[in-house]
Amino acid sequence: MGSETFNPTENPLRAGLRMGRSPEPCTMVIFGATGDLTSRKLVPALYNLARERRLAAGFSVVGFARRDWSDEHFREVLLNGINAYSRSGAAETALWENFAQGVSYHRSDFSDHDGYARLAQRLDAIDVERGAGGNRVFYLATPPDAYAEIIQQLGAHGLARSPNGGWTRIIVEKPFGRDLGSAQELNRQLLAVFDEDQIYRIDHYLGKETVQNILVFRFANGIFEPIWSRRYIDHVQITVSESIGVEDRGGYYDQSGALRDMIQNHLMQLLALVAMEPPVSYDANAVRDEKVKVLRAIRPIAPEAVNEFTVRGQYDTGSIMGKPISSYRSERGVAPDSQTETYAALKLFIESWRWAGVPFYLRSGKALPRRVSEIAIQFRSAPLMLFDDLPTNEVEPNTLAIKIQPDEGITLKFSSKAPGQTSQIRPVTMDFRYGSSFGVASPEAYERLLLDSLIGDGTLFTRRDEVEASWSLMTPILQGWAAEAPRNFPNYEAGVWGPLEADDFMARDGRIWRRL
Ligand code: BG6
């Protein structure tokens, strides 16, 4: 492109990255504020935003929950949370005291009318005292069975619209439904009270730096896009493995499983970012239009076809890094004969001109040997091998690995001549690592997402049609699985890479899972 046509101030991608953005003053009401998410993730993220002077002076937090806590006790719990979980370490006294001035606790049941009437008065008072200008964000951090009640109560008390020309937004935590029907129902409940552009459905994977970098990598570089298609790509593997079991979340997880907990949201979002067409601009709706198009182009897996296109597993007793792990079925909150999958793998095909015939293999599981999230693009092999009669299939194919965590970065593997008198070929890698290239720690996903919600940028949040498109792919799989109980659960030891069936699943296609 000639330089006369390139105006960096108009470059949509650059404009979209929106450096140095700062939100208006506002009040964030966190429903379910006594829960883990608030003290582990939300408030440490807000504190770090305050530390980086990203929050307006009048920013306030109101914790809404059932327990009989005082403002002081709430603040103390939040401070302990920052000290324990903030990436910037223990809270700085002056900064915390300033932040804490805007923090208060509101005791109420989620179904108590009076609690919402008092909340409305309180928010009006905060508008005056702290200059919040009627700007409000409601954060649903409760168990999902409370969402409908809270949404309806906010509507009934006139809290979905702001006074004084301010704005009101609502952030909805996952899980967003447990199948297509329940996700559609939750969307209906939300849209009866809020407009779509007020609704921020959170998927914390989209807040990770490395995930945001997928679009920059693809669309701010000229060399990858031409080869990003069926012509050059053999297949794609998306892995999100965890080396922990379900820990203290057995009660929730046993009702959920790997497909609902990880694949429907996080892995499908990664797939959408890797496979989407270039958007017309880096604008919330343009990006989401392309993501939803690619999700809709995925060929659904019919319930009868689950054995061909999916694998499920559940971990048994084992050990990870020398630490004994008890079986999933013996975890607290888990049924002793549970049929819930703690591992799932899928093969998906995107029926588009770019991707026809290219399998996307997705896998995610708990109690695996390592915590790794990565997307690997495996390219087709060279068509002929010139060197010493070496058959093509003995040379490893080129692979581009986008490493989301840990060891954030991007690696390209290619073949190289080993030094010496023969044509020995060995795989080598070119590595980009965030740590060494930038030398600064990345913000936590929640920092980015909370800031975006305060600014009103929905690009990294999931739109109604995306959530429904993803659930419409998962629901027939869940139905197929429900129709045939797994006969061999538990079928992998904690500390191995999932059930043997997962290897056979790849072997049937003449492929192997990446060793991570
Ligand atoms: C959550 C799941 O959404 O993501 C958890 O509910 C999982 O089960 C977590 O452990 C993984 O997130 P991260 O950021 O640690 O990869």
Short mmCIF file of C-alpha atoms and ligand atoms in Angstrom, two decimals:
data_model
loop_
_atom_site.label_atom_id
_atom_site.label_comp_id
_atom_site.label_asym_id
_atom_site.label_seq_id
_atom_site.Cartn_x
_atom_site.Cartn_y
_atom_site.Cartn_z
CA MET A 1 0.00 0.00 0.00
CA GLY A 2 1.40 3.44 -0.93
CA SER A 3 2.23 5.63 2.05
CA GLU A 4 -0.15 8.33 0.83
CA THR A 5 -3.07 5.99 1.48
CA PHE A 6 -1.98 5.03 4.98
CA ASN A 7 -3.09 7.36 7.71
CA PRO A 8 -2.26 5.88 11.11
CA THR A 9 -4.80 8.06 12.88
CA GLU A 10 -7.51 6.49 10.77
CA ASN A 11 -6.24 2.93 10.98
CA PRO A 12 -9.24 1.16 12.48
CA LEU A 13 -7.16 -1.44 14.26
CA ARG A 14 -5.04 1.20 15.88
CA ALA A 15 -8.07 3.30 16.77
CA GLY A 16 -9.65 0.15 18.15
CA LEU A 17 -6.77 -0.51 20.50
CA ARG A 18 -7.68 2.82 22.05
CA MET A 19 -4.64 3.58 24.09
CA GLY A 20 -4.95 5.78 27.13
CA ARG A 21 -8.70 5.48 27.49
CA SER A 22 -10.38 6.68 30.65
CA PRO A 23 -13.95 6.15 31.72
CA GLU A 24 -16.41 8.61 33.21
CA PRO A 25 -17.22 8.47 36.93
CA CYS A 26 -19.73 5.75 37.74
CA THR A 27 -20.98 3.32 40.36
CA MET A 28 -20.53 -0.42 39.99
CA VAL A 29 -23.07 -2.53 41.86
CA ILE A 30 -21.81 -6.09 42.33
CA PHE A 31 -24.54 -8.64 43.01
CA GLY A 32 -23.17 -11.58 44.96
CA ALA A 33 -20.34 -9.42 46.30
CA THR A 34 -19.51 -11.76 49.19
CA GLY A 35 -18.46 -14.49 46.74
CA ASP A 36 -15.02 -15.53 45.64
CA LEU A 37 -15.11 -13.84 42.24
CA THR A 38 -15.42 -10.39 43.82
CA SER A 39 -12.49 -10.70 46.18
CA ARG A 40 -10.24 -12.81 43.93
CA LYS A 41 -10.79 -11.21 40.55
CA LEU A 42 -13.09 -8.20 40.34
CA VAL A 43 -11.81 -5.99 43.11
CA PRO A 44 -8.10 -6.75 42.56
CA ALA A 45 -8.72 -5.80 38.90
CA LEU A 46 -10.48 -2.57 39.88
CA TYR A 47 -7.73 -1.78 42.35
CA ASN A 48 -5.09 -2.23 39.64
CA LEU A 49 -7.06 0.04 37.32
CA ALA A 50 -7.12 2.64 40.11
CA ARG A 51 -3.39 2.15 40.57
CA GLU A 52 -2.84 2.90 36.91
CA ARG A 53 -5.12 5.92 37.21
CA ARG A 54 -7.63 4.45 34.84
CA LEU A 55 -10.67 5.05 37.05
CA ALA A 56 -12.41 8.38 37.48
CA ALA A 57 -12.17 10.00 40.90
CA GLY A 58 -15.86 9.42 41.62
CA PHE A 59 -15.75 5.68 40.91
CA SER A 60 -17.70 3.74 43.56
CA VAL A 61 -18.47 0.11 44.33
CA VAL A 62 -21.62 -1.09 46.04
CA GLY A 63 -21.57 -4.74 47.12
CA PHE A 64 -25.09 -6.21 47.06
CA ALA A 65 -25.49 -9.55 48.87
CA ARG A 66 -27.46 -11.47 51.46
CA ARG A 67 -24.95 -11.82 54.27
CA ASP A 68 -25.18 -9.49 57.19
CA TRP A 69 -21.92 -7.61 56.65
CA SER A 70 -21.00 -4.03 57.51
CA ASP A 71 -19.24 -1.62 55.16
CA GLU A 72 -16.08 -2.08 57.27
CA HIS A 73 -16.17 -5.86 57.08
CA PHE A 74 -16.77 -5.75 53.31
CA ARG A 75 -13.80 -3.44 52.85
CA GLU A 76 -11.64 -5.68 55.00
CA VAL A 77 -12.53 -8.75 52.91
CA LEU A 78 -11.75 -6.84 49.72
CA LEU A 79 -8.43 -5.61 51.07
CA ASN A 80 -7.46 -9.17 52.01
CA GLY A 81 -8.43 -10.23 48.49
CA ILE A 82 -6.17 -7.58 46.95
CA ASN A 83 -3.30 -8.53 49.24
CA ALA A 84 -3.67 -12.18 48.31
CA TYR A 85 -4.54 -12.05 44.60
CA SER A 86 -3.56 -8.74 43.02
CA ARG A 87 -0.80 -9.06 40.41
CA SER A 88 0.75 -5.90 41.87
CA GLY A 89 1.14 -7.47 45.32
CA ALA A 90 -0.05 -6.09 48.65
CA ALA A 91 -2.19 -2.96 48.47
CA GLU A 92 -0.51 0.44 48.86
CA THR A 93 -2.08 2.09 51.90
CA ALA A 94 -2.85 5.53 50.48
CA LEU A 95 -4.20 4.12 47.25
CA TRP A 96 -6.37 1.60 49.04
CA GLU A 97 -7.75 4.19 51.45
CA ASN A 98 -8.72 6.40 48.59
CA PHE A 99 -10.33 3.49 46.72
CA ALA A 100 -12.09 2.26 49.88
CA GLN A 101 -13.82 5.61 50.35
CA GLY A 102 -15.98 4.71 47.40
CA VAL A 103 -16.77 1.16 48.63
CA SER A 104 -19.93 0.28 50.54
CA TYR A 105 -22.07 -2.76 51.28
CA HIS A 106 -25.80 -3.14 50.69
CA ARG A 107 -27.45 -6.04 52.50
CA SER A 108 -30.48 -7.47 50.76
CA ASP A 109 -32.01 -10.67 49.49
CA PHE A 110 -32.11 -10.79 45.71
CA SER A 111 -35.90 -11.08 45.81
CA ASP A 112 -36.54 -8.30 48.33
CA HIS A 113 -38.38 -5.37 46.69
CA ASP A 114 -37.41 -3.03 49.46
CA GLY A 115 -33.73 -3.89 48.95
CA TYR A 116 -33.90 -2.55 45.38
CA ALA A 117 -35.89 0.53 46.41
CA ARG A 118 -33.16 1.30 48.97
CA LEU A 119 -30.53 0.60 46.33
CA ALA A 120 -32.11 3.15 44.00
CA GLN A 121 -32.03 5.79 46.75
CA ARG A 122 -28.49 4.94 47.59
CA LEU A 123 -27.35 5.24 43.98
CA ASP A 124 -29.03 8.65 43.74
CA ALA A 125 -27.19 9.73 46.88
CA ILE A 126 -23.85 8.47 45.47
CA ASP A 127 -24.54 10.43 42.27
CA VAL A 128 -24.69 13.59 44.37
CA GLU A 129 -21.92 12.82 46.87
CA ARG A 130 -19.37 11.39 44.44
CA GLY A 131 -20.41 12.96 41.16
CA ALA A 132 -21.23 9.64 39.45
CA GLY A 133 -23.57 11.47 37.07
CA GLY A 134 -26.17 8.69 37.04
CA ASN A 135 -23.69 6.28 35.38
CA ARG A 136 -24.12 2.72 36.62
CA VAL A 137 -22.85 -0.78 35.94
CA PHE A 138 -24.60 -3.77 37.46
CA TYR A 139 -22.43 -6.86 37.73
CA LEU A 140 -24.15 -10.24 38.05
CA ALA A 141 -21.63 -12.28 40.05
CA THR A 142 -24.19 -14.51 41.76
CA PRO A 143 -24.96 -18.14 40.98
CA PRO A 144 -26.89 -18.07 37.68
CA ASP A 145 -30.17 -19.16 39.25
CA ALA A 146 -30.44 -15.65 40.75
CA TYR A 147 -30.01 -13.80 37.43
CA ALA A 148 -33.66 -13.76 36.35
CA GLU A 149 -34.86 -12.35 39.65
CA ILE A 150 -32.22 -9.61 39.77
CA ILE A 151 -32.79 -8.57 36.16
CA GLN A 152 -36.55 -8.39 36.68
CA GLN A 153 -36.18 -6.43 39.94
CA LEU A 154 -33.79 -3.93 38.33
CA GLY A 155 -36.38 -3.36 35.62
CA ALA A 156 -39.28 -3.07 38.06
CA HIS A 157 -37.43 -0.45 40.12
CA GLY A 158 -36.57 1.69 37.13
CA LEU A 159 -32.88 0.85 37.55
CA ALA A 160 -32.31 -0.19 33.95
CA ARG A 161 -32.42 3.44 32.82
CA SER A 162 -30.25 6.11 34.37
CA PRO A 163 -31.39 9.43 35.70
CA ASN A 164 -29.67 12.70 34.69
CA GLY A 165 -28.61 11.59 31.24
CA GLY A 166 -26.22 8.97 32.61
CA TRP A 167 -25.78 5.44 31.26
CA THR A 168 -26.59 2.04 32.71
CA ARG A 169 -24.93 -1.25 31.76
CA ILE A 170 -25.15 -4.80 32.99
CA ILE A 171 -22.31 -7.34 33.02
CA VAL A 172 -23.35 -10.98 33.05
CA GLU A 173 -20.89 -13.58 34.32
CA LYS A 174 -20.73 -17.08 32.95
CA PRO A 175 -22.28 -19.59 32.76
CA PHE A 176 -24.64 -17.96 30.28
CA GLY A 177 -27.25 -20.73 30.18
CA ARG A 178 -26.66 -24.48 30.18
CA ASP A 179 -28.03 -25.23 26.72
CA LEU A 180 -29.57 -23.35 23.83
CA GLY A 181 -33.04 -23.06 25.40
CA SER A 182 -31.82 -21.67 28.73
CA ALA A 183 -29.42 -19.23 27.00
CA GLN A 184 -32.27 -17.98 24.81
CA GLU A 185 -34.46 -17.61 27.89
CA LEU A 186 -31.79 -15.60 29.71
CA ASN A 187 -31.40 -13.39 26.64
CA ARG A 188 -35.16 -12.85 26.59
CA GLN A 189 -35.16 -11.88 30.27
CA LEU A 190 -32.27 -9.47 29.76
CA LEU A 191 -33.74 -7.92 26.63
CA ALA A 192 -37.11 -7.39 28.31
CA VAL A 193 -35.34 -4.92 30.60
CA PHE A 194 -32.12 -3.79 28.87
CA ASP A 195 -31.13 -3.02 25.29
CA GLU A 196 -28.48 -5.21 23.69
CA ASP A 197 -25.93 -2.40 23.77
CA GLN A 198 -26.33 -2.18 27.56
CA ILE A 199 -25.51 -5.89 28.00
CA TYR A 200 -21.93 -7.12 28.50
CA ARG A 201 -21.68 -10.94 28.53
CA ILE A 202 -18.27 -11.69 29.92
CA ASP A 203 -15.87 -14.36 28.70
CA HIS A 204 -12.62 -13.73 30.53
CA TYR A 205 -10.58 -15.41 27.78
CA LEU A 206 -11.30 -12.42 25.54
CA GLY A 207 -9.62 -10.16 28.09
CA LYS A 208 -6.31 -12.04 27.93
CA GLU A 209 -3.58 -10.10 26.11
CA THR A 210 -2.57 -13.10 24.05
CA VAL A 211 -6.14 -13.64 22.91
CA GLN A 212 -6.52 -10.01 21.87
CA ASN A 213 -3.24 -10.40 20.04
CA ILE A 214 -4.77 -13.03 17.74
CA LEU A 215 -6.54 -10.29 15.78
CA VAL A 216 -3.48 -8.05 15.76
CA PHE A 217 -1.29 -10.92 14.62
CA ARG A 218 -3.68 -11.84 11.83
CA PHE A 219 -4.75 -8.40 10.66
CA ALA A 220 -1.82 -6.09 11.38
CA ASN A 221 0.64 -8.29 9.49
CA GLY A 222 0.66 -8.87 5.77
CA ILE A 223 2.38 -12.23 5.60
CA PHE A 224 0.02 -14.59 7.40
CA GLU A 225 -3.38 -13.84 5.95
CA PRO A 226 -2.56 -15.14 2.43
CA ILE A 227 -1.70 -18.57 3.85
CA TRP A 228 -4.54 -18.63 6.39
CA SER A 229 -6.76 -21.05 4.54
CA ARG A 230 -7.43 -24.59 3.39
CA ARG A 231 -4.82 -24.21 0.68
CA TYR A 232 -1.97 -24.15 3.17
CA ILE A 233 -3.40 -25.32 6.49
CA ASP A 234 -3.81 -29.02 7.23
CA HIS A 235 -5.63 -28.68 10.53
CA VAL A 236 -5.91 -26.58 13.69
CA GLN A 237 -5.63 -27.78 17.31
CA ILE A 238 -7.00 -25.71 20.16
CA THR A 239 -6.03 -26.94 23.61
CA VAL A 240 -6.95 -25.58 27.02
CA SER A 241 -5.58 -28.00 29.60
CA GLU A 242 -5.57 -27.54 33.34
CA SER A 243 -3.40 -29.33 35.87
CA ILE A 244 -5.88 -28.91 38.70
CA GLY A 245 -8.97 -30.94 39.46
CA VAL A 246 -12.27 -29.28 40.31
CA GLU A 247 -11.01 -28.18 43.74
CA ASP A 248 -13.83 -26.66 45.81
CA ARG A 249 -16.15 -26.15 42.83
CA GLY A 250 -17.43 -29.72 42.62
CA GLY A 251 -21.06 -28.73 43.25
CA TYR A 252 -21.08 -26.32 40.31
CA TYR A 253 -18.88 -28.41 38.03
CA ASP A 254 -20.83 -31.62 38.41
CA GLN A 255 -23.84 -29.87 36.90
CA SER A 256 -21.69 -28.46 34.14
CA GLY A 257 -18.75 -30.47 32.75
CA ALA A 258 -15.95 -29.58 30.35
CA LEU A 259 -18.16 -28.90 27.34
CA ARG A 260 -20.30 -26.33 29.12
CA ASP A 261 -17.62 -24.94 31.40
CA MET A 262 -14.84 -24.42 28.85
CA ILE A 263 -15.62 -25.39 25.28
CA GLN A 264 -18.93 -23.61 24.72
CA ASN A 265 -17.39 -20.31 25.74
CA HIS A 266 -13.59 -20.07 25.91
CA LEU A 267 -12.56 -22.54 23.19
CA MET A 268 -15.32 -21.51 20.79
CA GLN A 269 -14.23 -17.89 21.21
CA LEU A 270 -10.65 -18.85 20.40
CA LEU A 271 -11.85 -20.74 17.35
CA ALA A 272 -13.92 -17.76 16.20
CA LEU A 273 -10.94 -15.38 16.48
CA VAL A 274 -8.62 -17.70 14.60
CA ALA A 275 -11.08 -18.57 11.86
CA MET A 276 -13.09 -15.37 11.32
CA GLU A 277 -12.84 -13.28 8.17
CA PRO A 278 -11.24 -9.81 8.48
CA PRO A 279 -13.83 -7.41 9.92
CA VAL A 280 -14.59 -4.19 8.02
CA SER A 281 -13.35 -2.20 11.03
CA TYR A 282 -12.24 -2.80 14.60
CA ASP A 283 -15.60 -1.84 15.94
CA ALA A 284 -17.60 -3.90 18.42
CA ASN A 285 -20.30 -4.91 15.98
CA ALA A 286 -18.07 -5.39 12.96
CA VAL A 287 -15.83 -7.79 14.90
CA ARG A 288 -18.74 -9.66 16.40
CA ASP A 289 -20.51 -9.88 13.02
CA GLU A 290 -17.54 -11.84 11.68
CA LYS A 291 -17.25 -14.04 14.76
CA VAL A 292 -20.88 -15.01 14.60
CA LYS A 293 -20.60 -15.73 10.87
CA VAL A 294 -17.87 -18.26 11.45
CA LEU A 295 -19.76 -19.91 14.32
CA ARG A 296 -22.78 -20.23 12.10
CA ALA A 297 -20.67 -21.81 9.37
CA ILE A 298 -19.65 -24.69 11.64
CA ARG A 299 -21.26 -27.97 10.67
CA PRO A 300 -23.32 -29.14 13.69
CA ILE A 301 -22.52 -32.51 15.22
CA ALA A 302 -25.78 -34.45 15.31
CA PRO A 303 -26.60 -36.38 18.51
CA GLU A 304 -26.20 -39.67 16.59
CA ALA A 305 -22.71 -38.66 15.43
CA VAL A 306 -21.14 -37.88 18.80
CA ASN A 307 -19.03 -41.02 18.81
CA GLU A 308 -17.47 -40.04 15.53
CA PHE A 309 -16.78 -36.39 16.30
CA THR A 310 -16.31 -36.19 20.08
CA VAL A 311 -14.53 -37.86 22.98
CA ARG A 312 -15.32 -37.43 26.65
CA GLY A 313 -13.43 -38.43 29.73
CA GLN A 314 -13.41 -38.27 33.49
CA TYR A 315 -10.34 -38.38 35.70
CA ASP A 316 -9.54 -41.06 38.20
CA THR A 317 -7.03 -41.05 41.03
CA GLY A 318 -3.52 -40.21 39.87
CA SER A 319 -0.77 -37.72 40.43
CA ILE A 320 0.37 -34.46 38.89
CA MET A 321 3.95 -33.29 39.38
CA GLY A 322 4.32 -35.84 42.15
CA LYS A 323 1.24 -34.62 43.99
CA PRO A 324 -1.48 -37.24 44.52
CA ILE A 325 -4.88 -36.27 43.10
CA SER A 326 -8.04 -38.04 44.14
CA SER A 327 -10.60 -39.15 41.60
CA TYR A 328 -13.21 -36.71 40.32
CA ARG A 329 -15.99 -38.84 41.82
CA SER A 330 -14.52 -38.46 45.28
CA GLU A 331 -14.42 -34.64 45.15
CA ARG A 332 -16.75 -32.73 47.46
CA GLY A 333 -20.04 -31.86 45.77
CA VAL A 334 -19.61 -34.54 43.07
CA ALA A 335 -21.98 -37.51 42.81
CA PRO A 336 -20.17 -40.83 43.53
CA ASP A 337 -21.46 -42.22 40.22
CA SER A 338 -21.14 -38.95 38.34
CA GLN A 339 -21.28 -39.13 34.53
CA THR A 340 -19.98 -35.58 34.12
CA GLU A 341 -17.06 -35.20 31.74
CA THR A 342 -13.91 -33.51 32.99
CA TYR A 343 -12.31 -33.87 29.53
CA ALA A 344 -13.82 -33.26 26.13
CA ALA A 345 -12.43 -33.27 22.62
CA LEU A 346 -14.29 -32.33 19.43
CA LYS A 347 -13.64 -32.27 15.73
CA LEU A 348 -15.38 -29.41 13.97
CA PHE A 349 -15.57 -28.38 10.33
CA ILE A 350 -16.26 -24.85 9.18
CA GLU A 351 -18.20 -24.88 5.95
CA SER A 352 -16.79 -21.81 4.28
CA TRP A 353 -14.62 -21.21 1.23
CA ARG A 354 -11.66 -20.49 3.49
CA TRP A 355 -11.96 -23.57 5.68
CA ALA A 356 -13.80 -26.34 3.84
CA GLY A 357 -12.20 -29.68 4.72
CA VAL A 358 -9.87 -28.35 7.44
CA PRO A 359 -10.58 -30.05 10.78
CA PHE A 360 -10.47 -27.96 13.95
CA TYR A 361 -9.68 -30.22 16.89
CA LEU A 362 -10.62 -28.78 20.27
CA ARG A 363 -9.72 -30.35 23.62
CA SER A 364 -10.01 -29.25 27.20
CA GLY A 365 -9.68 -31.10 30.45
CA LYS A 366 -8.94 -30.98 34.13
CA ALA A 367 -6.27 -32.97 35.99
CA LEU A 368 -4.01 -33.10 32.91
CA PRO A 369 -0.21 -32.95 33.24
CA ARG A 370 0.20 -29.21 32.55
CA ARG A 371 -1.71 -25.96 32.45
CA VAL A 372 -1.44 -24.88 28.82
CA SER A 373 -3.70 -22.92 26.50
CA GLU A 374 -2.63 -22.71 22.90
CA ILE A 375 -3.82 -22.66 19.33
CA ALA A 376 -1.66 -24.58 16.88
CA ILE A 377 -1.99 -24.10 13.16
CA GLN A 378 -0.44 -27.04 11.37
CA PHE A 379 0.47 -26.35 7.77
CA ARG A 380 0.50 -28.83 4.94
CA SER A 381 3.75 -30.60 4.25
CA ALA A 382 6.00 -29.73 1.32
CA PRO A 383 4.71 -31.61 -1.72
CA LEU A 384 8.04 -33.26 -2.59
CA MET A 385 11.11 -34.08 -0.59
CA LEU A 386 14.39 -33.37 -2.34
CA PHE A 387 16.83 -34.36 0.32
CA ASP A 388 18.46 -37.80 0.41
CA ASP A 389 15.33 -39.71 -0.42
CA LEU A 390 13.87 -38.67 2.90
CA PRO A 391 10.12 -39.27 2.64
CA THR A 392 8.05 -36.13 3.17
CA ASN A 393 6.27 -37.66 6.12
CA GLU A 394 9.49 -37.95 8.08
CA VAL A 395 9.87 -34.20 8.12
CA GLU A 396 7.73 -32.51 10.73
CA PRO A 397 5.19 -30.10 9.27
CA ASN A 398 5.40 -26.35 9.86
CA THR A 399 3.39 -25.37 12.90
CA LEU A 400 2.50 -21.95 14.17
CA ALA A 401 1.64 -22.09 17.87
CA ILE A 402 -0.13 -19.16 19.49
CA LYS A 403 0.60 -19.67 23.16
CA ILE A 404 -2.04 -18.12 25.33
CA GLN A 405 -0.71 -19.23 28.70
CA PRO A 406 1.73 -19.75 30.33
CA ASP A 407 4.90 -18.81 28.32
CA GLU A 408 2.81 -16.30 26.37
CA GLY A 409 4.06 -15.88 22.84
CA ILE A 410 4.07 -17.23 19.31
CA THR A 411 6.32 -19.95 17.92
CA LEU A 412 6.87 -21.02 14.33
CA LYS A 413 8.36 -24.44 13.75
CA PHE A 414 10.18 -25.22 10.53
CA SER A 415 12.75 -27.69 9.26
CA SER A 416 16.40 -26.88 9.11
CA LYS A 417 19.56 -28.59 7.99
CA ALA A 418 21.51 -29.97 10.91
CA PRO A 419 25.21 -29.05 10.69
CA GLY A 420 27.35 -31.77 9.09
CA GLN A 421 28.08 -33.50 5.80
CA THR A 422 24.70 -35.15 5.42
CA SER A 423 21.28 -33.68 4.75
CA GLN A 424 19.98 -34.37 8.19
CA ILE A 425 16.84 -32.36 8.76
CA ARG A 426 15.73 -31.22 12.19
CA PRO A 427 12.83 -29.10 13.38
CA VAL A 428 13.75 -25.69 14.86
CA THR A 429 11.61 -22.82 16.10
CA MET A 430 11.40 -19.06 15.84
CA ASP A 431 10.05 -17.73 19.08
CA PHE A 432 8.35 -14.54 20.15
CA ARG A 433 7.87 -14.24 23.90
CA TYR A 434 5.89 -11.49 25.50
CA GLY A 435 8.15 -11.35 28.53
CA SER A 436 11.39 -10.81 26.63
CA SER A 437 9.93 -8.61 23.88
CA PHE A 438 7.99 -6.20 26.04
CA GLY A 439 9.46 -6.62 29.51
CA VAL A 440 6.22 -5.65 31.24
CA ALA A 441 3.63 -7.83 32.89
CA SER A 442 0.33 -8.10 31.06
CA PRO A 443 -2.77 -6.83 32.82
CA GLU A 444 -5.21 -9.42 34.11
CA ALA A 445 -8.09 -10.26 31.79
CA TYR A 446 -10.61 -8.74 34.18
CA GLU A 447 -8.77 -5.41 34.22
CA ARG A 448 -9.18 -5.03 30.50
CA LEU A 449 -12.78 -6.21 30.49
CA LEU A 450 -13.92 -4.08 33.41
CA LEU A 451 -12.28 -1.02 31.88
CA ASP A 452 -13.97 -1.71 28.54
CA SER A 453 -17.35 -2.06 30.22
CA LEU A 454 -16.86 1.29 31.97
CA ILE A 455 -15.89 2.93 28.70
CA GLY A 456 -18.77 1.30 26.84
CA ASP A 457 -16.69 -0.79 24.44
CA GLY A 458 -18.39 -4.15 23.82
CA THR A 459 -15.84 -5.54 21.35
CA LEU A 460 -14.47 -8.10 23.82
CA PHE A 461 -17.89 -9.18 25.09
CA THR A 462 -20.13 -11.80 23.59
CA ARG A 463 -23.19 -10.69 21.69
CA ARG A 464 -26.55 -12.42 21.96
CA ASP A 465 -26.30 -14.11 18.57
CA GLU A 466 -22.77 -15.40 19.29
CA VAL A 467 -23.82 -17.04 22.55
CA GLU A 468 -26.80 -18.63 20.88
CA ALA A 469 -24.78 -19.78 17.86
CA SER A 470 -22.29 -21.46 20.15
CA TRP A 471 -24.98 -23.13 22.25
CA SER A 472 -26.74 -24.36 19.15
CA LEU A 473 -23.60 -26.32 18.33
CA MET A 474 -23.10 -27.67 21.86
CA THR A 475 -26.69 -28.66 22.58
CA PRO A 476 -26.94 -31.59 20.12
CA ILE A 477 -23.64 -32.91 21.50
CA LEU A 478 -25.01 -32.76 25.03
CA GLN A 479 -28.13 -34.56 23.80
CA GLY A 480 -26.07 -37.25 22.10
CA TRP A 481 -24.03 -37.75 25.25
CA ALA A 482 -27.12 -37.82 27.46
CA ALA A 483 -28.65 -40.51 25.26
CA GLU A 484 -25.75 -42.87 25.90
CA ALA A 485 -24.19 -42.89 29.35
CA PRO A 486 -20.41 -43.31 29.26
CA ARG A 487 -19.66 -46.91 30.19
CA ASN A 488 -16.03 -46.58 31.16
CA PHE A 489 -15.89 -43.52 33.44
CA PRO A 490 -13.47 -42.76 35.05
CA ASN A 491 -11.34 -43.37 31.97
CA TYR A 492 -8.11 -41.44 32.51
CA GLU A 493 -5.75 -41.16 35.42
CA ALA A 494 -5.13 -37.70 36.78
CA GLY A 495 -1.81 -36.58 35.32
CA VAL A 496 -2.09 -38.08 31.81
CA TRP A 497 -3.23 -36.35 28.63
CA GLY A 498 -6.84 -37.51 28.77
CA PRO A 499 -8.40 -40.87 27.82
CA LEU A 500 -6.80 -43.21 25.30
CA GLU A 501 -9.88 -42.75 23.13
CA ALA A 502 -8.66 -39.20 22.50
CA ASP A 503 -5.49 -40.53 20.91
CA ASP A 504 -7.42 -43.07 18.86
CA PHE A 505 -9.72 -40.26 17.77
CA MET A 506 -6.76 -38.44 16.22
CA ALA A 507 -5.11 -41.61 14.96
CA ARG A 508 -8.24 -42.38 12.90
CA ASP A 509 -7.46 -39.20 10.95
CA GLY A 510 -3.76 -40.06 10.72
CA ARG A 511 -2.87 -37.25 13.13
CA ILE A 512 -1.61 -36.87 16.69
CA TRP A 513 -2.26 -34.39 19.45
CA ARG A 514 0.54 -31.98 20.06
CA ARG A 515 2.79 -32.91 22.98
CA LEU A 516 2.73 -29.90 25.23
C1 BG6 B 1 -13.38 -20.76 34.05
C2 BG6 B 1 -13.87 -22.15 34.35
O1 BG6 B 1 -14.26 -20.13 33.17
O2 BG6 B 1 -12.10 -20.81 33.47
C3 BG6 B 1 -12.89 -22.87 35.25
O3 BG6 B 1 -15.13 -22.10 34.99
C4 BG6 B 1 -11.49 -22.82 34.69
O4 BG6 B 1 -13.29 -24.23 35.45
C5 BG6 B 1 -11.12 -21.39 34.30
O5 BG6 B 1 -10.59 -23.31 35.66
C6 BG6 B 1 -9.80 -21.36 33.55
O6 BG6 B 1 -9.40 -20.04 33.36
P1 BG6 B 1 -7.87 -19.65 33.18
O7 BG6 B 1 -7.89 -18.19 32.95
O8 BG6 B 1 -7.17 -20.06 34.44
O9 BG6 B 1 -7.39 -20.44 32.01
#
